Amino acid sequence: VFANTAFTTFKIPDAVAYVGNNVWSNCQKLTKIEVSEAMFSGTSSQNTGLFTSCMYLKEIVVPEGNNFLKAVDGVLYSIDGATLYCYPMAKVPTNGKFEVPEGVFTIDYSALYRFSGTELVLPDSLEEIKANGIQAAQNITTIVIPAKVKVIGNNAFSACNSLTQITFATGSQLELIGDSAFSGCKLVTELILPDNVAKIGSNAFQGCYKLE
């Protein structure tokens, strides 16, 4: 709808409850979006990956009238802080490091897609990383998967090209590794999976050429 426009900021009208895919595709000057009061209200099934086309986005703002979302330093969460919905792609973390807050249980679809930092710390509270959750975070070199994580979704870490080390915390409860979850992590040389992993999806480690 607004693809290729020259907006620098965009406020979604308060009555709007749903926004589709690629609405802001190739909006190269768009750095700030304010969501509506109605978004994520439950009246419509919102596509939570709606910001993946916003390659230059640095900040998301939530109005006081929205009772379902909150923004902390420009990052979008559920109002209770249990779900991380979006870390804007063009937001550069201080000293290259972002610590997902304790109390986050779910990293949502594409929430950290193309994360630009060099270090990402996941909280002990984390239980699920959904599909494409940390896909194409091309600058991180190591990641520790917390013990409570039971599900790593499809393409969750795919195309993390600089990733050399993946560590599962002691006492890991991991049960499912989705399709292509770590595909393209071409620098990983060793991976020790937890004993209780019950299912590994197709092509989960495709392109991990150095993995022995």
Short mmCIF file of N, CA, C and O in Angstrom, two decimals, residues 4-111:
data_model
loop_
_atom_site.label_atom_id
_atom_site.label_comp_id
_atom_site.label_asym_id
_atom_site.label_seq_id
_atom_site.Cartn_x
_atom_site.Cartn_y
_atom_site.Cartn_z
N ASN A 4 7.57 2.02 -1.28
CA ASN A 4 8.38 2.98 -2.05
C ASN A 4 8.03 4.44 -1.78
O ASN A 4 8.43 5.32 -2.54
N THR A 5 7.29 4.71 -0.72
CA THR A 5 6.98 6.10 -0.38
C THR A 5 8.10 6.70 0.46
O THR A 5 8.99 6.00 0.94
N ALA A 6 8.05 8.02 0.65
CA ALA A 6 9.14 8.74 1.31
C ALA A 6 8.83 9.11 2.76
O ALA A 6 9.44 10.01 3.32
N PHE A 7 7.90 8.38 3.38
CA PHE A 7 7.60 8.63 4.79
C PHE A 7 8.85 8.48 5.65
O PHE A 7 9.65 7.57 5.44
N THR A 8 9.00 9.35 6.63
CA THR A 8 10.04 9.17 7.63
C THR A 8 9.44 8.61 8.92
O THR A 8 10.11 7.89 9.67
N THR A 9 8.19 8.95 9.20
CA THR A 9 7.45 8.39 10.33
C THR A 9 6.05 8.02 9.83
O THR A 9 5.56 8.57 8.84
N PHE A 10 5.42 7.09 10.54
CA PHE A 10 4.08 6.67 10.15
C PHE A 10 3.29 6.32 11.40
O PHE A 10 3.74 5.53 12.23
N LYS A 11 2.10 6.92 11.53
CA LYS A 11 1.19 6.60 12.64
C LYS A 11 0.01 5.82 12.10
O LYS A 11 -0.74 6.30 11.25
N ILE A 12 -0.16 4.61 12.59
CA ILE A 12 -1.28 3.78 12.17
C ILE A 12 -2.55 4.33 12.84
O ILE A 12 -2.58 4.48 14.06
N PRO A 13 -3.59 4.65 12.09
CA PRO A 13 -4.81 5.19 12.69
C PRO A 13 -5.36 4.29 13.78
O PRO A 13 -5.30 3.05 13.67
N ASP A 14 -5.89 4.88 14.83
CA ASP A 14 -6.26 4.13 16.03
C ASP A 14 -7.34 3.08 15.80
O ASP A 14 -7.44 2.11 16.56
N ALA A 15 -8.15 3.24 14.79
CA ALA A 15 -9.21 2.26 14.53
C ALA A 15 -8.70 1.01 13.82
O ALA A 15 -9.40 0.00 13.75
N VAL A 16 -7.49 1.08 13.30
CA VAL A 16 -6.94 -0.05 12.53
C VAL A 16 -6.48 -1.15 13.47
O VAL A 16 -5.64 -0.93 14.35
N ALA A 17 -7.04 -2.36 13.26
CA ALA A 17 -6.69 -3.49 14.12
C ALA A 17 -5.76 -4.48 13.43
O ALA A 17 -5.15 -5.30 14.10
N TYR A 18 -5.66 -4.40 12.11
CA TYR A 18 -4.85 -5.37 11.37
C TYR A 18 -4.05 -4.67 10.27
O TYR A 18 -4.57 -3.79 9.57
N VAL A 19 -2.80 -5.07 10.12
CA VAL A 19 -1.93 -4.56 9.05
C VAL A 19 -1.33 -5.76 8.34
O VAL A 19 -0.79 -6.67 8.97
N GLY A 20 -1.40 -5.77 7.01
CA GLY A 20 -0.92 -6.91 6.23
C GLY A 20 0.58 -6.86 5.96
O GLY A 20 1.31 -5.99 6.44
N ASN A 21 1.02 -7.80 5.15
CA ASN A 21 2.44 -7.93 4.82
C ASN A 21 2.91 -6.84 3.86
O ASN A 21 2.15 -6.35 3.03
N ASN A 22 4.17 -6.47 3.99
CA ASN A 22 4.87 -5.62 3.02
C ASN A 22 4.21 -4.26 2.79
O ASN A 22 4.38 -3.66 1.72
N VAL A 23 3.49 -3.77 3.79
CA VAL A 23 2.83 -2.48 3.66
C VAL A 23 3.84 -1.36 3.44
O VAL A 23 3.61 -0.43 2.66
N TRP A 24 4.99 -1.46 4.12
CA TRP A 24 6.00 -0.41 4.03
C TRP A 24 7.24 -0.88 3.26
O TRP A 24 8.35 -0.39 3.49
N SER A 25 7.09 -1.80 2.37
CA SER A 25 8.23 -2.35 1.64
C SER A 25 9.01 -1.27 0.90
O SER A 25 8.45 -0.42 0.20
N ASN A 26 10.34 -1.30 1.08
CA ASN A 26 11.26 -0.39 0.39
C ASN A 26 11.00 1.08 0.72
O ASN A 26 11.30 1.96 -0.10
N CYS A 27 10.46 1.34 1.90
CA CYS A 27 10.34 2.73 2.37
C CYS A 27 11.66 3.11 3.03
O CYS A 27 11.83 2.94 4.24
N GLN A 28 12.58 3.61 2.25
CA GLN A 28 13.97 3.73 2.69
C GLN A 28 14.20 4.86 3.70
O GLN A 28 15.29 4.95 4.28
N LYS A 29 13.21 5.71 3.91
CA LYS A 29 13.36 6.79 4.89
C LYS A 29 12.53 6.56 6.14
O LYS A 29 12.60 7.37 7.07
N LEU A 30 11.76 5.49 6.17
CA LEU A 30 10.86 5.22 7.29
C LEU A 30 11.65 4.66 8.47
O LEU A 30 12.13 3.53 8.43
N THR A 31 11.78 5.45 9.52
CA THR A 31 12.57 5.04 10.69
C THR A 31 11.73 4.88 11.96
O THR A 31 12.21 4.34 12.94
N LYS A 32 10.47 5.34 11.92
CA LYS A 32 9.66 5.30 13.13
C LYS A 32 8.20 5.00 12.79
O LYS A 32 7.63 5.60 11.89
N ILE A 33 7.61 4.04 13.51
CA ILE A 33 6.20 3.69 13.34
C ILE A 33 5.52 3.73 14.69
O ILE A 33 6.03 3.17 15.68
N GLU A 34 4.35 4.39 14.75
CA GLU A 34 3.51 4.35 15.94
C GLU A 34 2.32 3.45 15.64
O GLU A 34 1.57 3.68 14.69
N VAL A 35 2.16 2.40 16.42
CA VAL A 35 1.06 1.47 16.19
C VAL A 35 -0.25 2.10 16.67
O VAL A 35 -0.26 3.12 17.35
N SER A 36 -1.35 1.47 16.31
CA SER A 36 -2.66 2.00 16.68
C SER A 36 -3.09 1.51 18.06
O SER A 36 -2.49 0.59 18.63
N GLU A 37 -4.13 2.13 18.58
CA GLU A 37 -4.68 1.70 19.86
C GLU A 37 -5.32 0.32 19.76
O GLU A 37 -5.39 -0.41 20.73
N ALA A 38 -5.79 -0.03 18.56
CA ALA A 38 -6.54 -1.28 18.38
C ALA A 38 -5.67 -2.47 18.03
O ALA A 38 -6.12 -3.61 18.11
N MET A 39 -4.43 -2.25 17.64
CA MET A 39 -3.59 -3.37 17.20
C MET A 39 -3.36 -4.39 18.30
O MET A 39 -3.16 -4.05 19.46
N PHE A 40 -3.42 -5.67 17.90
CA PHE A 40 -3.25 -6.81 18.80
C PHE A 40 -4.37 -6.87 19.83
O PHE A 40 -4.21 -7.43 20.91
N SER A 41 -5.53 -6.32 19.48
CA SER A 41 -6.66 -6.28 20.41
C SER A 41 -7.38 -7.61 20.49
O SER A 41 -8.24 -7.80 21.36
N GLY A 42 -7.07 -8.52 19.57
CA GLY A 42 -7.75 -9.81 19.57
C GLY A 42 -8.95 -9.84 18.66
O GLY A 42 -9.55 -10.88 18.44
N THR A 43 -9.32 -8.68 18.11
CA THR A 43 -10.46 -8.64 17.19
C THR A 43 -10.07 -9.15 15.82
O THR A 43 -10.91 -9.47 15.00
N SER A 44 -8.78 -9.23 15.55
CA SER A 44 -8.30 -9.73 14.27
C SER A 44 -6.98 -10.44 14.52
O SER A 44 -6.24 -10.11 15.45
N SER A 45 -6.69 -11.45 13.73
CA SER A 45 -5.45 -12.20 13.89
C SER A 45 -4.31 -11.46 13.22
O SER A 45 -4.13 -11.54 12.01
N GLN A 46 -3.56 -10.71 13.99
CA GLN A 46 -2.50 -9.87 13.44
C GLN A 46 -1.29 -10.69 13.02
O GLN A 46 -0.83 -11.56 13.75
N ASN A 47 -0.78 -10.40 11.85
CA ASN A 47 0.47 -10.99 11.39
C ASN A 47 1.61 -10.31 12.14
O ASN A 47 1.90 -9.14 11.93
N THR A 48 2.26 -11.04 13.03
CA THR A 48 3.27 -10.42 13.88
C THR A 48 4.60 -10.18 13.17
O THR A 48 5.50 -9.57 13.73
N GLY A 49 4.71 -10.67 11.93
CA GLY A 49 5.92 -10.39 11.16
C GLY A 49 5.74 -9.19 10.25
O GLY A 49 6.47 -9.02 9.27
N LEU A 50 4.80 -8.33 10.58
CA LEU A 50 4.44 -7.24 9.67
C LEU A 50 5.54 -6.21 9.48
O LEU A 50 5.50 -5.43 8.53
N PHE A 51 6.52 -6.17 10.37
CA PHE A 51 7.59 -5.17 10.25
C PHE A 51 8.81 -5.70 9.48
O PHE A 51 9.81 -5.00 9.37
N THR A 52 8.76 -6.92 8.96
CA THR A 52 9.95 -7.50 8.34
C THR A 52 10.36 -6.80 7.06
O THR A 52 11.50 -6.96 6.61
N SER A 53 9.46 -6.04 6.46
CA SER A 53 9.84 -5.29 5.26
C SER A 53 10.39 -3.91 5.59
O SER A 53 10.81 -3.17 4.69
N CYS A 54 10.41 -3.57 6.88
CA CYS A 54 10.85 -2.23 7.31
C CYS A 54 12.34 -2.26 7.63
O CYS A 54 12.75 -2.25 8.79
N MET A 55 13.15 -2.29 6.60
CA MET A 55 14.59 -2.49 6.79
C MET A 55 15.30 -1.30 7.42
O MET A 55 16.43 -1.43 7.89
N TYR A 56 14.65 -0.14 7.45
CA TYR A 56 15.29 1.06 7.97
C TYR A 56 14.65 1.53 9.28
O TYR A 56 14.97 2.59 9.78
N LEU A 57 13.77 0.69 9.82
CA LEU A 57 13.03 1.05 11.03
C LEU A 57 13.95 1.01 12.26
O LEU A 57 14.68 0.05 12.48
N LYS A 58 13.89 2.10 13.05
CA LYS A 58 14.72 2.20 14.25
C LYS A 58 13.90 2.23 15.54
O LYS A 58 14.44 1.97 16.61
N GLU A 59 12.61 2.56 15.42
CA GLU A 59 11.82 2.75 16.64
C GLU A 59 10.35 2.43 16.40
O GLU A 59 9.78 2.79 15.38
N ILE A 60 9.75 1.75 17.37
CA ILE A 60 8.31 1.52 17.38
C ILE A 60 7.74 2.19 18.63
O ILE A 60 8.30 2.06 19.73
N VAL A 61 6.64 2.91 18.45
CA VAL A 61 6.00 3.64 19.55
C VAL A 61 4.61 3.05 19.76
O VAL A 61 3.89 2.73 18.81
N VAL A 62 4.22 2.92 21.03
CA VAL A 62 2.89 2.41 21.39
C VAL A 62 2.14 3.51 22.12
O VAL A 62 2.63 4.04 23.12
N PRO A 63 0.92 3.87 21.66
CA PRO A 63 0.15 4.91 22.34
C PRO A 63 -0.40 4.44 23.68
O PRO A 63 -0.57 3.23 23.90
N GLU A 64 -0.70 5.38 24.56
CA GLU A 64 -1.20 5.04 25.88
C GLU A 64 -2.52 4.26 25.82
O GLU A 64 -2.81 3.47 26.71
N GLY A 65 -3.30 4.47 24.77
CA GLY A 65 -4.59 3.80 24.68
C GLY A 65 -4.54 2.35 24.26
O GLY A 65 -5.57 1.67 24.25
N ASN A 66 -3.35 1.84 23.92
CA ASN A 66 -3.23 0.44 23.55
C ASN A 66 -2.97 -0.39 24.80
O ASN A 66 -1.95 -0.21 25.49
N ASN A 67 -3.89 -1.31 25.10
CA ASN A 67 -3.80 -2.11 26.32
C ASN A 67 -3.21 -3.49 26.08
O ASN A 67 -3.30 -4.36 26.96
N PHE A 68 -2.59 -3.68 24.91
CA PHE A 68 -2.10 -5.01 24.56
C PHE A 68 -0.61 -5.03 24.26
O PHE A 68 0.00 -6.09 24.23
N LEU A 69 -0.03 -3.86 24.03
CA LEU A 69 1.37 -3.75 23.65
C LEU A 69 2.08 -2.72 24.50
O LEU A 69 1.45 -1.84 25.08
N LYS A 70 3.40 -2.83 24.52
CA LYS A 70 4.23 -1.77 25.09
C LYS A 70 5.53 -1.70 24.31
O LYS A 70 5.95 -2.68 23.67
N ALA A 71 6.14 -0.55 24.33
CA ALA A 71 7.45 -0.37 23.69
C ALA A 71 8.45 0.04 24.76
O ALA A 71 8.17 0.93 25.58
N VAL A 72 9.58 -0.60 24.75
CA VAL A 72 10.66 -0.27 25.67
C VAL A 72 11.88 0.07 24.82
O VAL A 72 12.39 -0.79 24.10
N ASP A 73 12.31 1.32 24.88
CA ASP A 73 13.44 1.78 24.08
C ASP A 73 13.25 1.44 22.60
O ASP A 73 14.19 1.03 21.91
N GLY A 74 12.00 1.61 22.13
CA GLY A 74 11.72 1.40 20.72
C GLY A 74 11.48 -0.03 20.30
O GLY A 74 11.24 -0.31 19.13
N VAL A 75 11.54 -0.96 21.25
CA VAL A 75 11.35 -2.39 20.98
C VAL A 75 9.95 -2.79 21.40
O VAL A 75 9.48 -2.40 22.48
N LEU A 76 9.27 -3.60 20.60
CA LEU A 76 7.86 -3.92 20.82
C LEU A 76 7.68 -5.24 21.56
O LEU A 76 8.21 -6.28 21.16
N TYR A 77 6.89 -5.16 22.65
CA TYR A 77 6.57 -6.33 23.48
C TYR A 77 5.06 -6.41 23.72
O TYR A 77 4.34 -5.42 23.56
N SER A 78 4.60 -7.57 24.17
CA SER A 78 3.25 -7.66 24.71
C SER A 78 3.20 -6.83 25.98
O SER A 78 4.22 -6.57 26.63
N ILE A 79 2.00 -6.42 26.39
CA ILE A 79 1.85 -5.52 27.53
C ILE A 79 2.43 -6.11 28.81
O ILE A 79 2.94 -5.39 29.67
N ASP A 80 2.38 -7.44 28.93
CA ASP A 80 2.91 -8.09 30.13
C ASP A 80 4.40 -8.44 30.01
O ASP A 80 5.00 -8.97 30.95
N GLY A 81 4.98 -8.11 28.85
CA GLY A 81 6.41 -8.37 28.67
C GLY A 81 6.76 -9.81 28.39
O GLY A 81 7.94 -10.16 28.31
N ALA A 82 5.75 -10.67 28.21
CA ALA A 82 6.02 -12.10 28.02
C ALA A 82 6.45 -12.44 26.60
O ALA A 82 7.10 -13.47 26.39
N THR A 83 6.10 -11.59 25.64
CA THR A 83 6.43 -11.86 24.24
C THR A 83 7.18 -10.69 23.64
O THR A 83 6.74 -9.54 23.76
N LEU A 84 8.30 -10.98 23.00
CA LEU A 84 9.03 -9.98 22.23
C LEU A 84 8.52 -10.07 20.80
O LEU A 84 8.66 -11.09 20.13
N TYR A 85 7.89 -8.97 20.33
CA TYR A 85 7.30 -8.97 19.00
C TYR A 85 8.24 -8.44 17.92
O TYR A 85 8.28 -8.97 16.82
N CYS A 86 8.98 -7.38 18.23
CA CYS A 86 9.83 -6.81 17.17
C CYS A 86 10.95 -5.96 17.73
O CYS A 86 10.71 -5.02 18.49
N TYR A 87 12.17 -6.30 17.32
CA TYR A 87 13.33 -5.45 17.53
C TYR A 87 13.61 -4.83 16.17
O TYR A 87 13.98 -5.53 15.22
N PRO A 88 13.41 -3.53 16.01
CA PRO A 88 13.53 -2.90 14.69
C PRO A 88 14.87 -3.20 14.00
O PRO A 88 15.92 -3.15 14.64
N MET A 89 14.80 -3.50 12.72
CA MET A 89 15.98 -3.96 12.00
C MET A 89 17.13 -2.97 11.97
O MET A 89 18.29 -3.35 11.98
N ALA A 90 16.83 -1.69 11.90
CA ALA A 90 17.88 -0.68 11.79
C ALA A 90 18.30 -0.12 13.15
O ALA A 90 19.14 0.79 13.21
N LYS A 91 17.74 -0.65 14.22
CA LYS A 91 18.11 -0.19 15.55
C LYS A 91 19.45 -0.83 15.93
O LYS A 91 19.59 -2.05 15.94
N VAL A 92 20.42 0.00 16.24
CA VAL A 92 21.75 -0.49 16.59
C VAL A 92 21.87 -0.53 18.12
O VAL A 92 21.76 0.50 18.78
N PRO A 93 22.07 -1.70 18.70
CA PRO A 93 22.15 -1.79 20.17
C PRO A 93 23.43 -1.15 20.71
O PRO A 93 24.45 -1.11 20.03
N THR A 94 23.34 -0.65 21.92
CA THR A 94 24.49 -0.03 22.58
C THR A 94 25.64 -1.03 22.69
O THR A 94 25.45 -2.16 23.15
N ASN A 95 26.79 -0.63 22.22
CA ASN A 95 27.98 -1.49 22.23
C ASN A 95 27.74 -2.82 21.51
O ASN A 95 28.45 -3.81 21.76
N GLY A 96 26.75 -2.83 20.62
CA GLY A 96 26.49 -4.03 19.83
C GLY A 96 25.77 -5.14 20.55
O GLY A 96 25.56 -6.21 19.99
N LYS A 97 25.34 -4.89 21.81
CA LYS A 97 24.78 -5.96 22.64
C LYS A 97 23.33 -5.68 23.02
O LYS A 97 22.99 -4.58 23.44
N PHE A 98 22.48 -6.70 22.87
CA PHE A 98 21.10 -6.60 23.34
C PHE A 98 20.79 -7.79 24.23
O PHE A 98 20.98 -8.94 23.84
N GLU A 99 20.32 -7.48 25.44
CA GLU A 99 19.89 -8.52 26.37
C GLU A 99 18.37 -8.56 26.38
O GLU A 99 17.72 -7.61 26.80
N VAL A 100 17.80 -9.64 25.88
CA VAL A 100 16.35 -9.80 25.94
C VAL A 100 15.97 -9.84 27.41
O VAL A 100 16.55 -10.60 28.19
N PRO A 101 14.99 -9.03 27.83
CA PRO A 101 14.69 -8.92 29.26
C PRO A 101 14.22 -10.23 29.89
O PRO A 101 13.54 -11.04 29.25
N GLU A 102 14.58 -10.42 31.13
CA GLU A 102 14.07 -11.54 31.90
C GLU A 102 12.55 -11.37 32.01
O GLU A 102 12.04 -10.27 32.18
N GLY A 103 11.83 -12.46 31.91
CA GLY A 103 10.37 -12.40 31.90
C GLY A 103 9.79 -12.59 30.52
O GLY A 103 8.58 -12.84 30.37
N VAL A 104 10.64 -12.53 29.48
CA VAL A 104 10.18 -12.84 28.12
C VAL A 104 10.16 -14.36 27.98
O VAL A 104 11.18 -15.03 28.19
N PHE A 105 8.98 -14.91 27.64
CA PHE A 105 8.82 -16.35 27.46
C PHE A 105 8.91 -16.76 25.99
O PHE A 105 9.30 -17.88 25.67
N THR A 106 8.53 -15.81 25.09
CA THR A 106 8.45 -16.14 23.67
C THR A 106 9.12 -15.07 22.82
O THR A 106 8.85 -13.88 23.00
N ILE A 107 9.98 -15.51 21.92
CA ILE A 107 10.46 -14.63 20.85
C ILE A 107 9.59 -14.92 19.65
O ILE A 107 9.58 -16.04 19.13
N ASP A 108 8.82 -13.95 19.23
CA ASP A 108 7.78 -14.18 18.24
C ASP A 108 8.34 -14.30 16.83
O ASP A 108 9.55 -14.12 16.59
N TYR A 109 7.45 -14.60 15.90
CA TYR A 109 7.83 -14.74 14.50
C TYR A 109 8.62 -13.52 14.02
O TYR A 109 8.15 -12.39 14.12
N SER A 110 9.82 -13.76 13.54
CA SER A 110 10.66 -12.71 12.94
C SER A 110 10.97 -11.56 13.87
O SER A 110 11.34 -10.47 13.43
N ALA A 111 10.85 -11.77 15.18
CA ALA A 111 11.02 -10.68 16.14
C ALA A 111 12.41 -10.05 16.09
O ALA A 111 12.56 -8.84 16.25
#
